[in-house]
Amino acid sequence: MQVIFESNWSWMLFEEESDFYFSVVCGSSAIFVRELKLSEEEVLAFQNNGESALDDIASAVRYRPQHFDDRHIKGLSTRDDVRAAILDWQTNHGAKR
């Protein structure tokens, strides 16, 4: 697992083998995250349009997080490999935006 892109306090994109996982910061007074595996359509949009596609996906998740409940991966950010990937990213890249 590795972090490949981040928009600070908005979203973080992870890659593991050929899968992409997306963590989106949601809420205003109560902050929470929705973490999901990107669909084939979303991966294609990212490959074609880069970070702007990720911003669009994040906006959709943030606007209606309940629509992504069935795709939410509970506990993703607490996995040891994910925590190590985040630490590595923060150490070597810091926040991008």
mmCIF file with all atom_site columns, C-alpha atoms in Angstrom:
data_model
loop_
_atom_site.group_PDB
_atom_site.id
_atom_site.type_symbol
_atom_site.label_atom_id
_atom_site.label_alt_id
_atom_site.label_comp_id
_atom_site.label_asym_id
_atom_site.label_entity_id
_atom_site.label_seq_id
_atom_site.pdbx_PDB_ins_code
_atom_site.Cartn_x
_atom_site.Cartn_y
_atom_site.Cartn_z
_atom_site.occupancy
_atom_site.B_iso_or_equiv
_atom_site.pdbx_formal_charge
_atom_site.auth_seq_id
_atom_site.auth_comp_id
_atom_site.auth_asym_id
_atom_site.auth_atom_id
_atom_site.pdbx_PDB_model_num
ATOM 1  C CA . MET A 1 1  ? 0.000   0.000  0.000   1.00 0.00 ? 1  MET A CA 1
ATOM 2  C CA . GLN A 1 2  ? 1.255   3.469  -0.861  1.00 0.00 ? 2  GLN A CA 1
ATOM 3  C CA . VAL A 1 3  ? -0.112  6.991  -0.996  1.00 0.00 ? 3  VAL A CA 1
ATOM 4  C CA . ILE A 1 4  ? 0.133   8.378  -4.520  1.00 0.00 ? 4  ILE A CA 1
ATOM 5  C CA . PHE A 1 5  ? -1.747  11.715 -4.265  1.00 0.00 ? 5  PHE A CA 1
ATOM 6  C CA . GLU A 1 6  ? -3.160  13.972 -1.584  1.00 0.00 ? 6  GLU A CA 1
ATOM 7  C CA . SER A 1 7  ? -5.196  17.125 -1.350  1.00 0.00 ? 7  SER A CA 1
ATOM 8  C CA . ASN A 1 8  ? -4.571  18.322 2.207   1.00 0.00 ? 8  ASN A CA 1
ATOM 9  C CA . TRP A 1 9  ? -7.673  18.124 4.456   1.00 0.00 ? 9  TRP A CA 1
ATOM 10 C CA . SER A 1 10 ? -9.705  16.931 1.465   1.00 0.00 ? 10 SER A CA 1
ATOM 11 C CA . TRP A 1 11 ? -8.692  13.490 0.205   1.00 0.00 ? 11 TRP A CA 1
ATOM 12 C CA . MET A 1 12 ? -5.899  10.948 -0.085  1.00 0.00 ? 12 MET A CA 1
ATOM 13 C CA . LEU A 1 13 ? -5.434  8.331  -2.813  1.00 0.00 ? 13 LEU A CA 1
ATOM 14 C CA . PHE A 1 14 ? -3.787  4.987  -2.095  1.00 0.00 ? 14 PHE A CA 1
ATOM 15 C CA . GLU A 1 15 ? -2.629  2.298  -4.498  1.00 0.00 ? 15 GLU A CA 1
ATOM 16 C CA . GLU A 1 16 ? -2.184  -1.372 -3.679  1.00 0.00 ? 16 GLU A CA 1
ATOM 17 C CA . GLU A 1 17 ? -1.253  -3.623 -6.578  1.00 0.00 ? 17 GLU A CA 1
ATOM 18 C CA . SER A 1 18 ? -3.866  -2.646 -9.213  1.00 0.00 ? 18 SER A CA 1
ATOM 19 C CA . ASP A 1 19 ? -6.464  -1.318 -6.750  1.00 0.00 ? 19 ASP A CA 1
ATOM 20 C CA . PHE A 1 20 ? -7.018  2.301  -5.771  1.00 0.00 ? 20 PHE A CA 1
ATOM 21 C CA . TYR A 1 21 ? -8.452  3.351  -2.406  1.00 0.00 ? 21 TYR A CA 1
ATOM 22 C CA . PHE A 1 22 ? -9.784  6.825  -1.715  1.00 0.00 ? 22 PHE A CA 1
ATOM 23 C CA . SER A 1 23 ? -10.126 8.491  1.677   1.00 0.00 ? 23 SER A CA 1
ATOM 24 C CA . VAL A 1 24 ? -12.325 11.603 1.699   1.00 0.00 ? 24 VAL A CA 1
ATOM 25 C CA . VAL A 1 25 ? -12.673 14.032 4.611   1.00 0.00 ? 25 VAL A CA 1
ATOM 26 C CA . CYS A 1 26 ? -16.356 14.854 5.146   1.00 0.00 ? 26 CYS A CA 1
ATOM 27 C CA . GLY A 1 27 ? -18.449 16.950 7.501   1.00 0.00 ? 27 GLY A CA 1
ATOM 28 C CA . SER A 1 28 ? -18.262 20.444 8.879   1.00 0.00 ? 28 SER A CA 1
ATOM 29 C CA . SER A 1 29 ? -18.920 20.448 12.606  1.00 0.00 ? 29 SER A CA 1
ATOM 30 C CA . ALA A 1 30 ? -18.302 16.706 12.961  1.00 0.00 ? 30 ALA A CA 1
ATOM 31 C CA . ILE A 1 31 ? -15.386 15.550 10.811  1.00 0.00 ? 31 ILE A CA 1
ATOM 32 C CA . PHE A 1 32 ? -15.408 11.979 9.504   1.00 0.00 ? 32 PHE A CA 1
ATOM 33 C CA . VAL A 1 33 ? -14.001 10.088 6.532   1.00 0.00 ? 33 VAL A CA 1
ATOM 34 C CA . ARG A 1 34 ? -15.465 7.899  3.848   1.00 0.00 ? 34 ARG A CA 1
ATOM 35 C CA . GLU A 1 35 ? -12.930 5.385  2.575   1.00 0.00 ? 35 GLU A CA 1
ATOM 36 C CA . LEU A 1 36 ? -13.697 3.365  -0.498  1.00 0.00 ? 36 LEU A CA 1
ATOM 37 C CA . LYS A 1 37 ? -12.192 1.378  -3.312  1.00 0.00 ? 37 LYS A CA 1
ATOM 38 C CA . LEU A 1 38 ? -12.470 3.291  -6.574  1.00 0.00 ? 38 LEU A CA 1
ATOM 39 C CA . SER A 1 39 ? -14.697 1.690  -9.189  1.00 0.00 ? 39 SER A CA 1
ATOM 40 C CA . GLU A 1 40 ? -13.371 0.894  -12.660 1.00 0.00 ? 40 GLU A CA 1
ATOM 41 C CA . GLU A 1 41 ? -15.179 4.005  -13.969 1.00 0.00 ? 41 GLU A CA 1
ATOM 42 C CA . GLU A 1 42 ? -13.593 6.195  -11.298 1.00 0.00 ? 42 GLU A CA 1
ATOM 43 C CA . VAL A 1 43 ? -10.129 4.768  -11.982 1.00 0.00 ? 43 VAL A CA 1
ATOM 44 C CA . LEU A 1 44 ? -10.580 5.462  -15.695 1.00 0.00 ? 44 LEU A CA 1
ATOM 45 C CA . ALA A 1 45 ? -11.687 9.044  -14.946 1.00 0.00 ? 45 ALA A CA 1
ATOM 46 C CA . PHE A 1 46 ? -8.585  9.488  -12.772 1.00 0.00 ? 46 PHE A CA 1
ATOM 47 C CA . GLN A 1 47 ? -6.300  8.040  -15.451 1.00 0.00 ? 47 GLN A CA 1
ATOM 48 C CA . ASN A 1 48 ? -7.818  10.345 -18.089 1.00 0.00 ? 48 ASN A CA 1
ATOM 49 C CA . ASN A 1 49 ? -8.267  13.533 -16.052 1.00 0.00 ? 49 ASN A CA 1
ATOM 50 C CA . GLY A 1 50 ? -5.815  13.287 -13.160 1.00 0.00 ? 50 GLY A CA 1
ATOM 51 C CA . GLU A 1 51 ? -6.383  15.045 -9.881  1.00 0.00 ? 51 GLU A CA 1
ATOM 52 C CA . SER A 1 52 ? -9.395  17.002 -11.161 1.00 0.00 ? 52 SER A CA 1
ATOM 53 C CA . ALA A 1 53 ? -11.287 13.701 -11.410 1.00 0.00 ? 53 ALA A CA 1
ATOM 54 C CA . LEU A 1 54 ? -10.363 12.954 -7.799  1.00 0.00 ? 54 LEU A CA 1
ATOM 55 C CA . ASP A 1 55 ? -11.624 16.392 -6.759  1.00 0.00 ? 55 ASP A CA 1
ATOM 56 C CA . ASP A 1 56 ? -14.932 15.622 -8.502  1.00 0.00 ? 56 ASP A CA 1
ATOM 57 C CA . ILE A 1 57 ? -15.248 12.225 -6.831  1.00 0.00 ? 57 ILE A CA 1
ATOM 58 C CA . ALA A 1 58 ? -14.399 13.757 -3.448  1.00 0.00 ? 58 ALA A CA 1
ATOM 59 C CA . SER A 1 59 ? -17.064 16.434 -3.949  1.00 0.00 ? 59 SER A CA 1
ATOM 60 C CA . ALA A 1 60 ? -19.656 13.770 -4.725  1.00 0.00 ? 60 ALA A CA 1
ATOM 61 C CA . VAL A 1 61 ? -18.680 11.784 -1.633  1.00 0.00 ? 61 VAL A CA 1
ATOM 62 C CA . ARG A 1 62 ? -18.662 14.888 0.547   1.00 0.00 ? 62 ARG A CA 1
ATOM 63 C CA . TYR A 1 63 ? -22.029 16.137 -0.751  1.00 0.00 ? 63 TYR A CA 1
ATOM 64 C CA . ARG A 1 64 ? -23.832 12.825 -0.175  1.00 0.00 ? 64 ARG A CA 1
ATOM 65 C CA . PRO A 1 65 ? -21.653 10.570 1.989   1.00 0.00 ? 65 PRO A CA 1
ATOM 66 C CA . GLN A 1 66 ? -24.610 8.296  2.742   1.00 0.00 ? 66 GLN A CA 1
ATOM 67 C CA . HIS A 1 67 ? -24.698 7.309  -0.942  1.00 0.00 ? 67 HIS A CA 1
ATOM 68 C CA . PHE A 1 68 ? -21.261 5.754  -0.433  1.00 0.00 ? 68 PHE A CA 1
ATOM 69 C CA . ASP A 1 69 ? -22.047 3.879  2.785   1.00 0.00 ? 69 ASP A CA 1
ATOM 70 C CA . ASP A 1 70 ? -22.207 0.542  0.970   1.00 0.00 ? 70 ASP A CA 1
ATOM 71 C CA . ARG A 1 71 ? -18.711 1.128  -0.432  1.00 0.00 ? 71 ARG A CA 1
ATOM 72 C CA . HIS A 1 72 ? -17.183 2.462  2.793   1.00 0.00 ? 72 HIS A CA 1
ATOM 73 C CA . ILE A 1 73 ? -14.286 0.318  4.000   1.00 0.00 ? 73 ILE A CA 1
ATOM 74 C CA . LYS A 1 74 ? -14.511 0.493  7.770   1.00 0.00 ? 74 LYS A CA 1
ATOM 75 C CA . GLY A 1 75 ? -11.113 0.617  9.460   1.00 0.00 ? 75 GLY A CA 1
ATOM 76 C CA . LEU A 1 76 ? -9.049  1.184  6.315   1.00 0.00 ? 76 LEU A CA 1
ATOM 77 C CA . SER A 1 77 ? -7.083  4.068  7.834   1.00 0.00 ? 77 SER A CA 1
ATOM 78 C CA . THR A 1 78 ? -6.241  2.036  10.935  1.00 0.00 ? 78 THR A CA 1
ATOM 79 C CA . ARG A 1 79 ? -4.591  -0.823 9.037   1.00 0.00 ? 79 ARG A CA 1
ATOM 80 C CA . ASP A 1 80 ? -0.862  -1.024 9.747   1.00 0.00 ? 80 ASP A CA 1
ATOM 81 C CA . ASP A 1 81 ? 0.098   -0.866 6.048   1.00 0.00 ? 81 ASP A CA 1
ATOM 82 C CA . VAL A 1 82 ? -2.089  2.202  5.491   1.00 0.00 ? 82 VAL A CA 1
ATOM 83 C CA . ARG A 1 83 ? -0.731  3.982  8.555   1.00 0.00 ? 83 ARG A CA 1
ATOM 84 C CA . ALA A 1 84 ? 2.825   3.228  7.378   1.00 0.00 ? 84 ALA A CA 1
ATOM 85 C CA . ALA A 1 85 ? 1.989   4.543  3.889   1.00 0.00 ? 85 ALA A CA 1
ATOM 86 C CA . ILE A 1 86 ? 0.602   7.773  5.344   1.00 0.00 ? 86 ILE A CA 1
ATOM 87 C CA . LEU A 1 87 ? 3.651   8.270  7.550   1.00 0.00 ? 87 LEU A CA 1
ATOM 88 C CA . ASP A 1 88 ? 5.974   7.635  4.591   1.00 0.00 ? 88 ASP A CA 1
ATOM 89 C CA . TRP A 1 89 ? 4.020   10.115 2.444   1.00 0.00 ? 89 TRP A CA 1
ATOM 90 C CA . GLN A 1 90 ? 4.025   12.808 5.120   1.00 0.00 ? 90 GLN A CA 1
ATOM 91 C CA . THR A 1 91 ? 7.739   12.328 5.752   1.00 0.00 ? 91 THR A CA 1
ATOM 92 C CA . ASN A 1 92 ? 8.762   12.395 2.087   1.00 0.00 ? 92 ASN A CA 1
ATOM 93 C CA . HIS A 1 93 ? 6.159   14.576 0.403   1.00 0.00 ? 93 HIS A CA 1
ATOM 94 C CA . GLY A 1 94 ? 4.188   16.566 2.942   1.00 0.00 ? 94 GLY A CA 1
ATOM 95 C CA . ALA A 1 95 ? 0.867   18.073 1.946   1.00 0.00 ? 95 ALA A CA 1
ATOM 96 C CA . LYS A 1 96 ? 0.621   18.765 -1.772  1.00 0.00 ? 96 LYS A CA 1
ATOM 97 C CA . ARG A 1 97 ? -2.134  21.391 -1.718  1.00 0.00 ? 97 ARG A CA 1
#
